[in-house]
């Protein structure tokens, strides 16, 4: 059993909330979670959307990069009027998570949201990697935000694992929960062994770390 990511981060939050100006008590955290960022209905709608794309068009793209590294279907959600509520909820969650835990200088979302589907049939997974890249947009990624869309009991395996400080921790699985971590942090999605896992990933971008 890996240590859980969830409760410790939440417990500490309240004692450090909102001090105006420079805050000598602020300690940057390595990851943080927020429950109920999306409702079960919103999660269901996103899952239906992912399944709809694949059954209608038949071409959810496989993961970018080498097939060995990642095996999942992904589709992208733009900031259109249809997705306004989703963008609003993730903006609120990101801003709270960042304020309470990271205090990164952020400009906003510079990429569309990624809807991913990991199927046990193909041992869907995403090997250890970091999200911060060398290119124009990937190089500006600072905070990653992953939302668990699937009911925790509807799949086995498929854990989102983080290794920020040499210790591998498993992210909470409750649907609707957002997990935030720096885009330079190592993480992976373990192979799904039964059922299907869906997730939504967004990145917050900004000027270089100083
Ligand atoms: O699906 C997840 O939980 C994580 C996805 C991920 O790490 C990525 O797309 O970079
Ligand atoms: Fe990632």
Tab-separated table of C-alpha atoms and ligand atoms in Angstrom:
chain	number	residue	atom	x	y	z
A	1	UNK	CA	0.000	0.000	0.000
A	2	UNK	CA	1.370	3.405	-0.916
A	3	UNK	CA	0.782	6.302	1.472
A	4	UNK	CA	-2.261	8.321	0.438
A	5	UNK	CA	-1.888	11.833	-0.901
A	6	UNK	CA	-5.167	13.202	0.291
A	7	UNK	CA	-5.861	14.107	3.842
A	8	UNK	CA	-2.584	15.598	5.044
A	9	UNK	CA	-2.664	18.309	2.399
A	10	UNK	CA	-6.188	19.295	3.284
A	11	UNK	CA	-5.605	19.333	7.026
A	12	UNK	CA	-2.809	21.854	6.869
A	13	UNK	CA	-4.632	24.201	4.530
A	14	UNK	CA	-6.843	26.048	6.988
A	15	UNK	CA	-4.118	27.220	9.340
A	16	UNK	CA	-2.347	28.964	6.496
A	17	UNK	CA	-5.233	30.553	4.646
A	18	UNK	CA	-5.139	34.118	3.346
A	19	UNK	CA	-2.674	36.265	5.171
A	20	UNK	CA	-2.399	39.551	3.305
A	21	UNK	CA	0.995	40.501	1.948
A	22	UNK	CA	4.152	38.467	2.380
A	23	UNK	CA	3.405	35.454	4.529
A	24	UNK	CA	6.359	34.227	6.578
A	25	UNK	CA	4.471	31.049	7.456
A	26	UNK	CA	3.878	30.003	3.892
A	27	UNK	CA	5.515	26.710	3.044
A	28	UNK	CA	5.210	25.551	-0.527
A	29	UNK	CA	3.687	22.126	-0.826
A	30	UNK	CA	4.616	19.474	-3.332
A	31	UNK	CA	1.104	18.425	-4.246
A	32	UNK	CA	-2.407	19.185	-3.080
A	33	UNK	CA	-5.893	17.868	-3.569
A	34	UNK	CA	-9.349	19.385	-3.590
A	35	UNK	CA	-12.522	17.326	-3.309
A	36	UNK	CA	-15.691	17.794	-5.381
A	37	UNK	CA	-14.265	20.096	-8.008
A	38	UNK	CA	-16.619	18.479	-10.515
A	39	UNK	CA	-20.020	16.991	-9.676
A	40	UNK	CA	-20.882	13.368	-10.523
A	41	UNK	CA	-23.126	14.749	-13.290
A	42	UNK	CA	-20.263	16.738	-14.789
A	43	UNK	CA	-18.009	13.668	-14.598
A	44	UNK	CA	-20.670	11.542	-16.309
A	45	UNK	CA	-21.109	14.115	-19.059
A	46	UNK	CA	-17.362	14.171	-19.742
A	47	UNK	CA	-17.193	10.369	-19.814
A	48	UNK	CA	-20.115	10.282	-22.262
A	49	UNK	CA	-18.351	12.881	-24.362
A	50	UNK	CA	-15.140	10.836	-24.493
A	51	UNK	CA	-17.065	7.700	-25.404
A	52	UNK	CA	-19.102	9.654	-27.973
A	53	UNK	CA	-16.032	10.915	-29.748
A	54	UNK	CA	-14.651	7.431	-30.139
A	55	UNK	CA	-17.877	5.794	-31.249
A	56	UNK	CA	-18.881	8.548	-33.685
A	57	UNK	CA	-15.571	9.404	-35.252
A	58	UNK	CA	-13.631	6.306	-34.296
A	59	UNK	CA	-10.417	8.196	-33.945
A	60	UNK	CA	-9.658	9.297	-30.463
A	61	UNK	CA	-5.950	9.717	-30.911
A	62	UNK	CA	-3.613	7.417	-29.066
A	63	UNK	CA	-1.288	9.115	-26.631
A	64	UNK	CA	1.283	11.399	-28.114
A	65	UNK	CA	4.751	9.971	-28.118
A	66	UNK	CA	5.813	6.379	-28.017
A	67	UNK	CA	3.106	3.736	-27.582
A	68	UNK	CA	5.157	2.003	-24.884
A	69	UNK	CA	5.153	5.110	-22.729
A	70	UNK	CA	1.489	5.865	-22.923
A	71	UNK	CA	-1.528	3.844	-23.902
A	72	UNK	CA	-4.718	5.878	-23.690
A	73	UNK	CA	-7.285	7.608	-25.857
A	74	UNK	CA	-7.318	11.370	-25.590
A	75	UNK	CA	-9.493	14.171	-26.841
A	76	UNK	CA	-9.260	17.919	-26.230
A	77	UNK	CA	-11.797	20.358	-24.834
A	78	UNK	CA	-11.502	23.949	-26.013
A	79	UNK	CA	-12.693	26.990	-24.080
A	80	UNK	CA	-15.957	27.228	-26.025
A	81	UNK	CA	-19.377	28.359	-24.693
A	82	UNK	CA	-20.304	24.666	-24.302
A	83	UNK	CA	-17.409	24.163	-21.915
A	84	UNK	CA	-17.829	27.452	-20.036
A	85	UNK	CA	-18.966	25.869	-16.748
A	86	UNK	CA	-16.129	23.342	-16.877
A	87	UNK	CA	-13.548	26.060	-17.490
A	88	UNK	CA	-15.038	28.119	-14.665
A	89	UNK	CA	-14.889	25.243	-12.191
A	90	UNK	CA	-11.304	24.393	-13.077
A	91	UNK	CA	-10.285	28.045	-12.932
A	92	UNK	CA	-11.707	28.336	-9.427
A	93	UNK	CA	-10.095	25.092	-8.293
A	94	UNK	CA	-6.730	25.985	-9.808
A	95	UNK	CA	-6.722	29.410	-8.279
A	96	UNK	CA	-7.552	28.082	-4.815
A	97	UNK	CA	-5.087	25.206	-5.018
A	98	UNK	CA	-2.349	27.504	-6.249
A	99	UNK	CA	-2.998	30.203	-3.692
A	100	UNK	CA	-3.089	27.829	-0.744
A	101	UNK	CA	-0.264	25.515	-1.751
A	102	UNK	CA	2.110	26.720	-4.448
A	103	UNK	CA	1.884	30.477	-5.105
A	104	UNK	CA	3.281	30.049	-8.579
A	105	UNK	CA	3.036	33.058	-10.874
A	106	UNK	CA	0.481	31.851	-13.405
A	107	UNK	CA	-1.024	33.387	-16.537
A	108	UNK	CA	-3.833	30.902	-17.157
A	109	UNK	CA	-4.658	27.919	-19.355
A	110	UNK	CA	-2.683	28.051	-22.599
A	111	UNK	CA	-3.710	24.573	-23.781
A	112	UNK	CA	-7.054	22.904	-24.158
A	113	UNK	CA	-8.143	20.475	-21.443
A	114	UNK	CA	-7.226	16.847	-22.047
A	115	UNK	CA	-9.844	14.155	-21.620
A	116	UNK	CA	-8.191	10.734	-21.345
A	117	UNK	CA	-9.480	7.190	-21.294
A	118	UNK	CA	-7.380	4.257	-20.044
A	119	UNK	CA	-8.863	0.848	-20.862
A	120	UNK	CA	-7.961	-2.432	-19.162
A	121	UNK	CA	-8.374	-4.182	-22.535
A	122	UNK	CA	-5.123	-2.606	-23.682
A	123	UNK	CA	-3.616	-2.226	-20.194
A	124	UNK	CA	-4.058	1.546	-20.550
A	125	UNK	CA	-1.326	3.449	-18.693
A	126	UNK	CA	1.112	6.352	-18.813
A	127	UNK	CA	4.677	5.644	-17.670
A	128	UNK	CA	6.705	7.902	-15.362
A	129	UNK	CA	7.123	11.346	-16.919
A	130	UNK	CA	7.058	15.069	-16.224
A	131	UNK	CA	4.665	17.440	-17.974
A	132	UNK	CA	6.975	20.420	-18.348
A	133	UNK	CA	8.547	20.255	-21.800
A	134	UNK	CA	11.119	22.197	-23.753
A	135	UNK	CA	8.842	23.733	-26.354
A	136	UNK	CA	6.970	27.022	-26.476
A	137	UNK	CA	3.820	25.948	-24.656
A	138	UNK	CA	5.045	22.794	-22.864
A	139	UNK	CA	7.947	24.818	-21.476
A	140	UNK	CA	5.502	27.238	-19.869
A	141	UNK	CA	3.554	24.547	-18.021
A	142	UNK	CA	3.888	25.150	-14.287
A	143	UNK	CA	1.022	23.446	-12.514
A	144	UNK	CA	-0.759	20.269	-13.579
A	145	UNK	CA	-4.322	19.645	-12.499
A	146	UNK	CA	-5.814	16.161	-12.864
A	147	UNK	CA	-9.474	15.474	-12.085
A	148	UNK	CA	-10.636	11.928	-11.392
A	149	UNK	CA	-13.750	11.374	-13.495
A	150	UNK	CA	-14.455	7.670	-12.912
A	151	UNK	CA	-16.181	6.123	-9.965
A	152	UNK	CA	-13.368	4.716	-7.830
A	153	UNK	CA	-14.987	1.275	-7.822
A	154	UNK	CA	-15.492	1.083	-11.572
A	155	UNK	CA	-11.892	0.173	-12.403
A	156	UNK	CA	-8.847	-1.538	-10.893
A	157	UNK	CA	-5.252	-0.429	-11.238
A	158	UNK	CA	-4.952	2.905	-13.031
A	159	UNK	CA	-3.701	4.788	-9.982
A	160	UNK	CA	-2.234	8.230	-10.521
A	161	UNK	CA	1.077	8.080	-8.661
A	162	UNK	CA	3.386	10.946	-7.829
A	163	UNK	CA	7.042	10.915	-6.937
A	164	UNK	CA	7.807	14.483	-5.998
A	165	UNK	CA	10.328	13.859	-3.253
A	166	UNK	CA	11.593	10.304	-3.684
A	167	UNK	CA	8.493	8.792	-2.120
A	168	UNK	CA	5.824	7.375	-4.406
A	169	UNK	CA	2.349	8.407	-3.322
A	170	UNK	CA	-0.987	7.437	-4.732
A	171	UNK	CA	-3.468	10.200	-5.515
A	172	UNK	CA	-7.000	9.960	-4.116
A	173	UNK	CA	-9.392	8.169	-6.435
A	174	UNK	CA	-12.726	9.751	-5.501
A	175	UNK	CA	-14.419	11.050	-8.598
A	176	UNK	CA	-14.583	14.816	-8.861
A	177	UNK	CA	-11.334	15.230	-6.908
A	178	UNK	CA	-8.626	17.469	-8.368
A	179	UNK	CA	-4.954	16.706	-7.771
A	180	UNK	CA	-2.492	19.545	-8.348
A	181	UNK	CA	1.267	19.156	-8.653
A	182	UNK	CA	4.154	21.080	-10.221
A	183	UNK	CA	4.603	20.354	-13.913
A	184	UNK	CA	8.209	19.327	-13.202
A	185	UNK	CA	7.131	16.551	-10.803
A	186	UNK	CA	7.449	12.896	-11.827
A	187	UNK	CA	4.157	11.043	-12.066
A	188	UNK	CA	2.550	8.118	-13.834
A	189	UNK	CA	-0.740	6.304	-14.382
A	190	UNK	CA	-0.348	2.631	-13.471
A	191	UNK	CA	-1.832	0.095	-15.900
A	192	UNK	CA	-5.586	-0.356	-15.631
A	193	UNK	CA	-6.237	-4.034	-14.941
A	194	UNK	CA	-10.031	-4.041	-14.920
A	195	UNK	CA	-12.615	-1.600	-16.272
A	196	UNK	CA	-11.890	1.860	-17.646
A	197	UNK	CA	-10.457	4.980	-16.019
A	198	UNK	CA	-11.266	8.481	-17.283
A	199	UNK	CA	-9.412	11.632	-16.272
A	200	UNK	CA	-9.354	15.294	-17.155
A	201	UNK	CA	-5.997	17.084	-17.186
A	202	UNK	CA	-5.388	20.819	-17.400
A	203	UNK	CA	-2.162	22.755	-17.194
A	204	UNK	CA	-1.598	26.231	-15.822
A	205	UNK	CA	1.102	28.201	-17.601
A	206	UNK	CA	3.237	31.118	-16.636
A	207	UNK	CA	6.641	32.789	-16.708
A	208	UNK	CA	9.743	30.733	-15.887
A	209	UNK	CA	10.305	29.623	-12.312
A	210	UNK	CA	12.679	32.023	-10.594
B	1	LIG	O1	-4.606	10.732	-16.490
B	1	LIG	C1	-3.927	11.131	-15.548
B	1	LIG	O2	-4.234	10.940	-14.372
B	1	LIG	C2	-2.634	11.848	-15.786
B	1	LIG	C3	-2.410	12.270	-17.217
B	1	LIG	C4	-1.033	12.822	-17.419
B	1	LIG	O3	-0.151	12.641	-16.633
B	1	LIG	C5	-0.736	13.640	-18.606
B	1	LIG	O4	-1.568	13.709	-19.516
B	1	LIG	O5	0.346	14.231	-18.667
B	2	LIG	FE1	1.422	13.987	-16.977
